[in-house]
Short mmCIF file of C-alpha atoms and ligand atoms in Angstrom, two decimals:
data_model
loop_
_atom_site.label_atom_id
_atom_site.label_comp_id
_atom_site.label_asym_id
_atom_site.label_seq_id
_atom_site.Cartn_x
_atom_site.Cartn_y
_atom_site.Cartn_z
CA MET A 1 -4.12 -4.96 29.35
CA ARG A 2 -0.41 -4.38 28.68
CA VAL A 3 1.63 -4.86 25.48
CA GLN A 4 5.08 -3.72 24.42
CA VAL A 5 3.91 -1.92 21.26
CA ALA A 6 0.41 -0.63 20.43
CA ILE A 7 0.02 -0.24 16.67
CA ILE A 8 -2.76 2.05 15.43
CA GLY A 9 -3.97 1.14 11.91
CA ALA A 10 -4.04 -2.17 10.00
CA GLY A 11 -2.99 -0.89 6.58
CA PRO A 12 0.25 -2.17 5.06
CA SER A 13 2.40 -0.16 7.56
CA GLY A 14 0.71 -1.46 10.69
CA LEU A 15 0.39 -5.05 9.48
CA LEU A 16 3.99 -5.27 8.26
CA LEU A 17 5.32 -3.75 11.48
CA GLY A 18 3.19 -6.19 13.49
CA GLN A 19 4.59 -9.14 11.57
CA LEU A 20 8.25 -8.07 11.89
CA LEU A 21 7.83 -7.43 15.64
CA HIS A 22 6.04 -10.75 16.10
CA ARG A 23 8.93 -12.61 14.45
CA ALA A 24 11.35 -10.85 16.81
CA GLY A 25 9.31 -11.95 19.85
CA ILE A 26 7.95 -8.45 20.57
CA ASP A 27 4.38 -8.35 21.73
CA ALA A 28 2.11 -5.97 19.78
CA ILE A 29 -1.61 -5.37 19.33
CA ILE A 30 -3.14 -3.68 16.27
CA LEU A 31 -6.21 -1.45 16.56
CA GLU A 32 -8.07 -0.73 13.31
CA ARG A 33 -11.06 1.57 12.90
CA LYS A 34 -12.58 -0.27 9.91
CA SER A 35 -13.43 -3.91 9.22
CA GLY A 36 -10.96 -6.30 7.59
CA GLU A 37 -13.16 -6.50 4.46
CA TYR A 38 -13.20 -2.71 4.17
CA VAL A 39 -9.40 -2.53 4.39
CA LEU A 40 -9.10 -5.19 1.67
CA GLY A 41 -11.63 -3.37 -0.53
CA ARG A 42 -9.39 -0.34 -1.04
CA ILE A 43 -7.65 -0.48 -4.41
CA ARG A 44 -4.29 1.23 -4.23
CA ALA A 45 -0.74 1.06 -5.51
CA GLY A 46 0.89 -1.86 -7.23
CA VAL A 47 4.65 -1.44 -7.68
CA LEU A 48 7.15 -2.77 -5.11
CA GLU A 49 10.81 -1.80 -4.94
CA GLN A 50 13.29 -4.60 -4.27
CA GLY A 51 13.76 -3.24 -0.73
CA ALA A 52 10.02 -3.65 -0.04
CA VAL A 53 10.06 -7.18 -1.50
CA ASP A 54 13.07 -8.05 0.72
CA LEU A 55 11.23 -6.76 3.79
CA LEU A 56 8.10 -8.79 2.96
CA ASP A 57 10.38 -11.84 2.62
CA GLU A 58 11.90 -11.02 6.01
CA ALA A 59 8.37 -10.86 7.44
CA GLY A 60 7.73 -14.35 6.02
CA VAL A 61 5.01 -13.26 3.57
CA GLY A 62 6.87 -13.36 0.26
CA LYS A 63 5.68 -16.70 -1.10
CA ARG A 64 2.64 -15.63 -3.14
CA LEU A 65 4.35 -12.40 -4.11
CA HIS A 66 7.19 -14.35 -5.73
CA ALA A 67 4.78 -16.79 -7.40
CA GLU A 68 2.30 -14.23 -8.76
CA GLY A 69 4.15 -10.88 -8.85
CA LEU A 70 5.36 -9.63 -12.23
CA VAL A 71 9.04 -8.64 -12.29
CA HIS A 72 9.66 -5.55 -14.44
CA GLY A 73 13.07 -4.35 -15.63
CA GLY A 74 11.84 -1.27 -17.47
CA ILE A 75 9.09 1.31 -17.98
CA GLU A 76 7.98 3.17 -21.07
CA LEU A 77 7.56 6.93 -21.40
CA CYS A 78 5.17 8.10 -24.12
CA PHE A 79 5.25 11.70 -25.36
CA ASP A 80 4.79 13.52 -28.65
CA GLY A 81 2.97 10.39 -29.83
CA GLU A 82 5.93 8.01 -29.39
CA ARG A 83 6.98 5.48 -26.79
CA HIS A 84 10.53 5.21 -25.39
CA ARG A 85 11.76 2.50 -23.03
CA ILE A 86 13.82 3.22 -19.91
CA ASP A 87 15.91 0.11 -19.27
CA MET A 88 15.87 0.32 -15.49
CA ALA A 89 17.65 -2.98 -14.91
CA GLY A 90 20.37 -2.16 -17.44
CA LEU A 91 20.92 1.29 -15.92
CA THR A 92 21.00 0.17 -12.27
CA GLY A 93 23.19 -2.94 -12.38
CA GLY A 94 20.24 -5.34 -12.61
CA LYS A 95 17.63 -3.88 -10.23
CA HIS A 96 13.92 -4.56 -10.86
CA VAL A 97 10.51 -3.70 -9.42
CA THR A 98 7.70 -6.17 -8.79
CA VAL A 99 4.12 -5.46 -9.82
CA TYR A 100 1.88 -6.90 -7.07
CA GLY A 101 -1.20 -5.09 -5.75
CA GLN A 102 -1.26 -3.49 -2.32
CA THR A 103 -4.51 -5.38 -1.73
CA GLU A 104 -2.61 -8.65 -2.15
CA VAL A 105 0.22 -7.49 0.15
CA THR A 106 -2.42 -6.61 2.75
CA ARG A 107 -4.19 -9.96 2.35
CA ASP A 108 -0.90 -11.89 2.76
CA LEU A 109 -0.04 -9.92 5.91
CA MET A 110 -3.54 -10.43 7.36
CA ASP A 111 -3.31 -14.19 6.72
CA ALA A 112 0.14 -14.36 8.33
CA ARG A 113 -1.09 -12.42 11.36
CA ALA A 114 -4.09 -14.73 11.76
CA ALA A 115 -1.82 -17.80 11.43
CA ALA A 116 0.50 -16.38 14.12
CA GLY A 117 -2.48 -15.92 16.45
CA ALA A 118 -1.59 -12.25 16.99
CA THR A 119 -4.38 -9.84 17.97
CA THR A 120 -5.92 -7.29 15.61
CA VAL A 121 -8.99 -5.49 16.89
CA TYR A 122 -11.07 -4.46 13.86
CA GLU A 123 -13.86 -1.89 14.15
CA ALA A 124 -12.15 -0.33 17.18
CA GLU A 125 -14.03 2.93 17.82
CA ASP A 126 -12.77 6.22 19.24
CA VAL A 127 -9.13 5.18 19.47
CA SER A 128 -7.25 7.78 21.54
CA ILE A 129 -3.59 8.00 22.58
CA HIS A 130 -2.28 9.46 25.84
CA GLY A 131 0.99 10.03 27.70
CA PHE A 132 3.26 9.47 24.73
CA ASP A 133 5.51 12.22 26.11
CA THR A 134 6.08 10.02 29.20
CA ASP A 135 7.59 6.54 29.63
CA SER A 136 4.17 4.96 30.07
CA PRO A 137 1.83 5.72 27.19
CA VAL A 138 -1.76 4.50 27.12
CA VAL A 139 -4.19 3.79 24.28
CA ARG A 140 -7.97 3.72 24.74
CA TYR A 141 -10.66 2.47 22.39
CA ARG A 142 -14.25 1.29 22.40
CA LYS A 143 -15.50 -1.99 21.01
CA ASP A 144 -19.11 -3.21 21.16
CA GLY A 145 -19.91 -0.42 23.62
CA VAL A 146 -17.12 -1.37 26.08
CA THR A 147 -14.12 0.93 26.71
CA HIS A 148 -10.70 -0.74 26.83
CA GLU A 149 -7.33 0.60 27.95
CA ILE A 150 -3.92 -0.65 26.85
CA ALA A 151 -0.69 0.29 28.61
CA CYS A 152 2.40 0.05 26.41
CA ASP A 153 6.05 1.09 25.93
CA PHE A 154 5.57 2.59 22.45
CA ILE A 155 2.72 3.66 20.17
CA ALA A 156 3.23 3.15 16.43
CA GLY A 157 1.05 5.61 14.50
CA CYS A 158 0.34 3.64 11.30
CA ASP A 159 -3.12 5.13 10.87
CA GLY A 160 -2.79 6.85 7.52
CA PHE A 161 -3.29 10.46 6.48
CA HIS A 162 -6.66 10.86 8.26
CA GLY A 163 -5.63 9.02 11.42
CA VAL A 164 -5.77 10.04 15.07
CA CYS A 165 -2.06 9.87 15.97
CA ARG A 166 -0.65 12.88 14.10
CA GLU A 167 -3.85 14.78 15.02
CA SER A 168 -3.13 14.19 18.72
CA LEU A 169 0.13 16.13 18.66
CA PRO A 170 0.30 19.67 20.02
CA ALA A 171 0.17 22.08 17.05
CA ASN A 172 3.61 23.52 17.80
CA ALA A 173 5.28 20.09 17.88
CA VAL A 174 4.90 19.37 14.18
CA LYS A 175 5.75 21.20 10.97
CA HIS A 176 3.69 20.41 7.88
CA TYR A 177 4.93 20.73 4.31
CA GLU A 178 2.27 20.44 1.65
CA ARG A 179 1.56 20.82 -2.05
CA VAL A 180 -1.88 20.03 -3.45
CA TYR A 181 -1.98 19.51 -7.23
CA PRO A 182 -4.78 21.02 -9.32
CA PHE A 183 -5.95 17.66 -10.76
CA GLY A 184 -6.72 14.06 -9.84
CA TRP A 185 -6.38 10.57 -11.29
CA LEU A 186 -9.43 8.70 -12.53
CA GLY A 187 -8.53 5.01 -12.30
CA ILE A 188 -10.23 1.86 -13.47
CA LEU A 189 -9.55 -1.80 -12.89
CA ALA A 190 -10.72 -4.24 -15.58
CA ASP A 191 -10.30 -7.94 -16.27
CA VAL A 192 -8.63 -7.45 -19.64
CA PRO A 193 -5.00 -8.21 -20.59
CA PRO A 194 -2.63 -5.21 -20.21
CA VAL A 195 -1.83 -3.32 -23.42
CA SER A 196 1.92 -3.79 -22.85
CA HIS A 197 4.00 -6.06 -20.63
CA GLU A 198 5.55 -2.97 -18.99
CA LEU A 199 4.00 0.21 -17.53
CA ILE A 200 3.47 3.15 -19.90
CA TYR A 201 3.57 6.69 -18.44
CA VAL A 202 2.02 9.12 -20.92
CA ASN A 203 2.48 12.88 -21.34
CA HIS A 204 -0.21 14.26 -23.68
CA PRO A 205 -1.64 17.75 -24.26
CA ARG A 206 -5.03 16.36 -23.08
CA GLY A 207 -3.39 15.25 -19.81
CA PHE A 208 -1.42 12.42 -18.22
CA ALA A 209 -2.34 8.75 -18.62
CA LEU A 210 -0.89 5.55 -17.14
CA CYS A 211 -1.22 1.99 -18.38
CA SER A 212 -0.55 -0.37 -15.47
CA MET A 213 -1.64 -3.84 -14.45
CA ARG A 214 -2.26 -6.23 -11.58
CA SER A 215 -1.66 -9.47 -13.48
CA ARG A 216 -1.50 -10.80 -17.04
CA THR A 217 -5.30 -10.72 -17.17
CA ARG A 218 -6.09 -7.66 -15.05
CA SER A 219 -5.31 -4.07 -16.09
CA ARG A 220 -5.20 -0.83 -14.15
CA TYR A 221 -5.47 2.37 -16.19
CA TYR A 222 -5.54 6.02 -15.16
CA VAL A 223 -6.25 9.36 -16.83
CA GLN A 224 -5.63 12.81 -15.36
CA VAL A 225 -8.91 14.67 -14.71
CA PRO A 226 -9.82 18.08 -13.20
CA LEU A 227 -10.30 18.00 -9.42
CA ASP A 228 -14.04 18.70 -9.59
CA GLU A 229 -14.75 15.85 -12.02
CA LYS A 230 -17.72 13.60 -11.11
CA ILE A 231 -17.29 9.85 -11.40
CA GLU A 232 -20.90 9.51 -12.65
CA GLU A 233 -19.88 11.48 -15.72
CA TRP A 234 -17.36 8.80 -16.65
CA PRO A 235 -19.13 5.71 -17.97
CA ASP A 236 -16.61 3.05 -19.11
CA GLU A 237 -16.99 4.03 -22.77
CA ARG A 238 -15.89 7.59 -22.08
CA PHE A 239 -12.91 6.40 -20.05
CA TRP A 240 -11.66 4.05 -22.80
CA ASP A 241 -12.12 6.75 -25.46
CA GLU A 242 -10.15 9.28 -23.45
CA LEU A 243 -7.37 6.80 -22.69
CA LYS A 244 -7.04 5.91 -26.39
CA ARG A 245 -6.77 9.59 -27.32
CA ARG A 246 -3.78 10.01 -24.99
CA VAL A 247 -1.66 6.93 -25.75
CA ASP A 248 0.32 6.34 -28.98
CA THR A 249 -1.57 5.02 -32.02
CA GLN A 250 -0.13 1.51 -31.70
CA ALA A 251 -1.29 1.24 -28.07
CA ALA A 252 -4.65 2.84 -28.92
CA SER A 253 -5.32 0.20 -31.55
CA THR A 254 -4.36 -2.73 -29.31
CA ILE A 255 -5.88 -1.78 -25.91
CA VAL A 256 -8.41 -4.43 -24.95
CA THR A 257 -11.42 -2.77 -23.32
CA GLY A 258 -14.02 -4.32 -21.05
CA PRO A 259 -16.32 -3.51 -18.15
CA SER A 260 -14.64 -1.84 -15.17
CA ILE A 261 -14.68 -3.71 -11.86
CA GLU A 262 -13.59 -0.64 -9.90
CA LYS A 263 -13.54 3.05 -10.77
CA SER A 264 -12.49 5.94 -8.57
CA ILE A 265 -10.98 9.44 -8.57
CA ALA A 266 -8.03 10.25 -6.30
CA PRO A 267 -6.63 13.74 -5.66
CA LEU A 268 -2.85 14.22 -5.86
CA ARG A 269 -0.92 15.61 -2.92
CA SER A 270 2.63 15.90 -1.58
CA TYR A 271 2.76 16.15 2.22
CA VAL A 272 5.37 15.64 4.93
CA ALA A 273 5.05 16.01 8.73
CA GLU A 274 8.27 16.60 10.64
CA PRO A 275 9.48 15.09 12.89
CA MET A 276 8.11 11.53 12.75
CA ARG A 277 8.73 10.79 16.44
CA PHE A 278 7.40 12.47 19.56
CA GLY A 279 8.58 10.80 22.76
CA ARG A 280 7.14 7.30 22.58
CA LEU A 281 4.90 7.91 19.58
CA LEU A 282 6.43 6.96 16.23
CA LEU A 283 4.62 7.74 12.97
CA ALA A 284 5.04 5.54 9.89
CA GLY A 285 3.66 5.51 6.34
CA ASP A 286 0.79 7.74 5.22
CA ALA A 287 0.34 9.03 8.80
CA ALA A 288 3.54 11.03 8.24
CA HIS A 289 3.70 11.62 4.48
CA ILE A 290 1.81 11.43 1.21
CA VAL A 291 3.26 11.40 -2.29
CA PRO A 292 1.43 11.71 -5.61
CA PRO A 293 1.27 8.22 -7.19
CA THR A 294 3.29 9.17 -10.30
CA GLY A 295 6.53 7.86 -8.78
CA ALA A 296 4.94 4.66 -7.37
CA LYS A 297 6.46 5.46 -3.97
CA GLY A 298 3.58 5.51 -1.41
CA LEU A 299 3.65 1.86 -0.40
CA ASN A 300 7.43 1.69 -0.75
CA LEU A 301 7.93 4.59 1.66
CA ALA A 302 5.58 2.93 4.13
CA ALA A 303 7.76 -0.20 3.91
CA SER A 304 10.97 1.78 4.35
CA ASP A 305 9.63 3.53 7.48
CA VAL A 306 8.59 0.16 8.88
CA ARG A 307 12.04 -1.25 8.11
CA TYR A 308 13.68 1.50 10.20
CA LEU A 309 11.01 1.35 12.91
CA SER A 310 11.13 -2.44 13.35
CA ARG A 311 14.92 -2.36 13.54
CA ALA A 312 14.86 0.50 16.08
CA LEU A 313 12.35 -1.29 18.34
CA ILE A 314 14.12 -4.66 18.05
CA ASP A 315 17.42 -2.96 18.95
CA HIS A 316 15.75 -1.28 21.94
CA TYR A 317 14.34 -4.54 23.31
CA ARG A 318 17.67 -6.35 22.80
CA SER A 319 20.03 -3.67 24.12
CA GLY A 320 17.88 -1.42 26.31
CA SER A 321 19.24 1.54 24.33
CA MET A 322 17.13 4.36 22.82
CA LYS A 323 19.84 5.19 20.27
CA GLU A 324 18.03 3.74 17.23
CA VAL A 325 14.65 5.09 18.39
CA ASP A 326 16.30 8.52 18.64
CA ALA A 327 17.71 8.14 15.10
CA TYR A 328 14.37 6.95 13.61
CA SER A 329 12.83 10.23 12.45
CA GLY A 330 16.01 11.57 10.85
CA LYS A 331 16.71 8.34 8.96
CA CYS A 332 13.15 8.10 7.66
CA LEU A 333 12.88 11.72 6.63
CA ARG A 334 16.10 11.75 4.62
CA ARG A 335 14.73 8.92 2.46
CA VAL A 336 11.17 10.28 2.49
CA TRP A 337 12.23 13.67 1.11
CA LYS A 338 14.13 12.02 -1.75
CA ALA A 339 10.98 10.12 -2.73
CA VAL A 340 8.87 13.26 -2.27
CA ARG A 341 11.21 15.09 -4.64
CA PHE A 342 11.15 12.26 -7.20
CA SER A 343 7.35 11.95 -7.09
CA TRP A 344 6.92 15.73 -7.44
CA TRP A 345 9.35 15.75 -10.39
CA MET A 346 7.60 12.88 -12.21
CA THR A 347 4.24 14.57 -11.58
CA SER A 348 5.50 17.94 -12.84
CA MET A 349 7.00 16.44 -15.99
CA LEU A 350 4.06 14.27 -17.00
CA HIS A 351 0.86 16.20 -16.17
CA ARG A 352 -0.94 19.04 -17.88
CA PHE A 353 -0.98 22.03 -15.50
CA PRO A 354 -3.80 24.57 -15.92
CA ASP A 355 -1.50 27.60 -15.89
CA THR A 356 1.54 26.62 -17.99
CA GLY A 357 0.04 26.59 -21.50
CA GLU A 358 1.76 25.52 -24.70
CA PHE A 359 5.12 26.74 -23.41
CA GLY A 360 4.83 24.33 -20.47
CA GLN A 361 3.94 21.47 -22.83
CA LYS A 362 7.04 22.18 -24.98
CA ILE A 363 9.31 22.33 -21.93
CA GLN A 364 7.93 18.97 -20.71
CA GLU A 365 8.40 17.32 -24.11
CA THR A 366 11.94 18.69 -24.29
CA GLU A 367 12.75 17.42 -20.81
CA LEU A 368 11.38 13.98 -21.75
CA ALA A 369 13.38 13.96 -25.02
CA TYR A 370 16.52 14.87 -23.07
CA LEU A 371 15.72 12.19 -20.50
CA VAL A 372 15.31 9.33 -22.97
CA GLY A 373 18.34 10.49 -24.99
CA SER A 374 20.77 10.91 -22.09
CA LYS A 375 22.18 7.94 -20.22
CA ALA A 376 22.96 10.18 -17.23
CA ALA A 377 19.38 11.49 -17.05
CA SER A 378 17.81 8.05 -17.65
CA THR A 379 20.01 6.57 -14.92
CA SER A 380 18.78 9.21 -12.48
CA LEU A 381 15.16 8.27 -13.20
CA ALA A 382 15.93 4.53 -13.07
CA GLU A 383 17.81 4.57 -9.75
CA ASN A 384 15.00 6.53 -8.09
CA TYR A 385 12.25 4.37 -9.59
CA VAL A 386 13.79 1.06 -8.44
CA GLY A 387 14.42 2.58 -4.99
CA LEU A 388 17.30 4.45 -3.40
CA PRO A 389 19.50 2.62 -0.86
CA PHE A 390 18.74 2.50 2.89
CA GLU A 391 20.95 3.95 5.63
CA ASP A 392 21.99 1.24 8.03
N1 LIG B 1 -8.06 4.35 14.64
C1 LIG B 1 -7.71 3.14 14.14
N2 LIG B 1 -7.36 2.95 12.85
C2 LIG B 1 -7.37 4.02 12.06
C3 LIG B 1 -7.71 5.32 12.52
C4 LIG B 1 -8.07 5.45 13.87
N3 LIG B 1 -8.43 6.63 14.39
N4 LIG B 1 -7.61 6.18 11.49
C5 LIG B 1 -7.23 5.47 10.42
N5 LIG B 1 -7.08 4.16 10.74
C6 LIG B 1 -6.70 3.06 9.87
C7 LIG B 1 -7.33 3.15 8.49
O1 LIG B 1 -8.66 2.63 8.48
C8 LIG B 1 -6.37 2.33 7.64
O2 LIG B 1 -6.76 0.96 7.57
O3 LIG B 1 -5.31 3.11 9.60
C9 LIG B 1 -5.05 2.44 8.38
C10 LIG B 1 -4.02 3.22 7.60
O4 LIG B 1 -3.72 2.51 6.41
P1 LIG B 1 -3.24 3.24 5.06
O5 LIG B 1 -4.02 4.47 4.86
O6 LIG B 1 -3.23 2.21 4.01
O7 LIG B 1 -1.74 3.73 5.40
P2 LIG B 1 -0.39 2.88 5.52
O8 LIG B 1 -0.60 1.59 6.20
O9 LIG B 1 0.64 3.83 6.02
O10 LIG B 1 -0.08 2.49 4.02
C11 LIG B 1 0.49 3.34 3.11
O11 LIG B 1 -1.27 3.10 1.54
O12 LIG B 1 -2.37 4.99 0.78
C12 LIG B 1 -1.45 4.04 0.48
O13 LIG B 1 0.01 5.13 -1.00
C13 LIG B 1 -0.15 4.64 0.28
O14 LIG B 1 0.52 2.64 -0.51
C14 LIG B 1 0.67 3.49 0.59
C15 LIG B 1 0.08 2.86 1.74
C1 LIG B 2 -0.85 1.17 -10.21
O1 LIG B 2 -0.71 0.11 -10.85
O2 LIG B 2 -1.84 1.39 -9.51
C2 LIG B 2 0.21 2.21 -10.29
C3 LIG B 2 1.40 1.91 -10.93
C4 LIG B 2 2.39 2.88 -11.03
C5 LIG B 2 2.17 4.13 -10.50
C6 LIG B 2 0.99 4.42 -9.84
C7 LIG B 2 0.00 3.45 -9.74
O3 LIG B 2 3.15 5.09 -10.62
#
């Protein structure tokens, strides 16, 4: 079999790339290790920058997002027992973010791909990539005991942090930058109305907390926990008690609690692989970088990589030139590093670190007080949160 582009991974990166290429008349196959239901079962991020919304519109999958997504023009920061609003729209000339779960984005993209009749091979085993340093790369995989081979022009490595693509590179071809944080986020999803109509990011001596949502009737809450914490030790009651101890008294008295429908612990990590292109292999999304969720940038960075990658491939097939493919890694990484910096900064300012003590807590509270009191500092947070501009 032969295709123009072989996409590895059917997460948001792979599916969005597939849809944009399909609309441009470029032939692509997607190979995914897991089943479709498994991919949809993963609960992840929920905040989309305008640039990501625009790209989903361009891919023709924006309808439900516009109908059901919640448009937010601000966030709240809670510290020293008080809440302060950052007016993101007012500080950025009217920019907003849209709260719409990654699961829903994935579902919309899967539906669009099925409607287009484009091929996704789910439960593809032992995917391997070959010859990406030549002009004729090959991808192999096994399905139902039969080995298949696909010849292609390009391989898009959209296979996440634990994927096969980055792993297939020679060790000396890639430089890794990494910071692992000494805590995780315990998150729950519950069918209860959110405590506030905007997100609340909380700095508290007991640790960070976040009040988020998926809809007007579904809430997503997180509390910072030590890395070795066991989920079994967190019955719902304990979670709600801990959350209430960290938020301000008004929020604590109005939070509506209820049974969790999902509960998980995620470690926090910053990671970047450079470069993002090796010959005819191009990495996108979590395959190339991870950010801690505090800046709400993971899904947005995946979308921005895919924006650059789809444009580069479309330009190549229209003009025959490799100019945009050559520029891909540099363009992505300049934007990636800015989001990595922002996510690291938000994480550093809002979490309790084991080694910084009461001095660290005071410095954080002072930074937050400066931030909410200074238009210059608030504008810096706001313009990063709504999403920095693209290079075109
Ligand atoms: N072969 C085929 N598919 C694979 C392989 C493999 N060897 N390894 C991983 N995959 C699949 C995974 O099963 C997953 O469905 O690749 C997909 C990668 O999807 P994601 O991990 O969601 O990564 P990405 O599409 O880049 O999306 C980034 O996800 O983790 C969040 O914060 C992140 O929101 C961001 C988004
Ligand atoms: C979420 O709703 O899951 C969420 C929102 C904002 C973040 C991280 C996660 O910064």
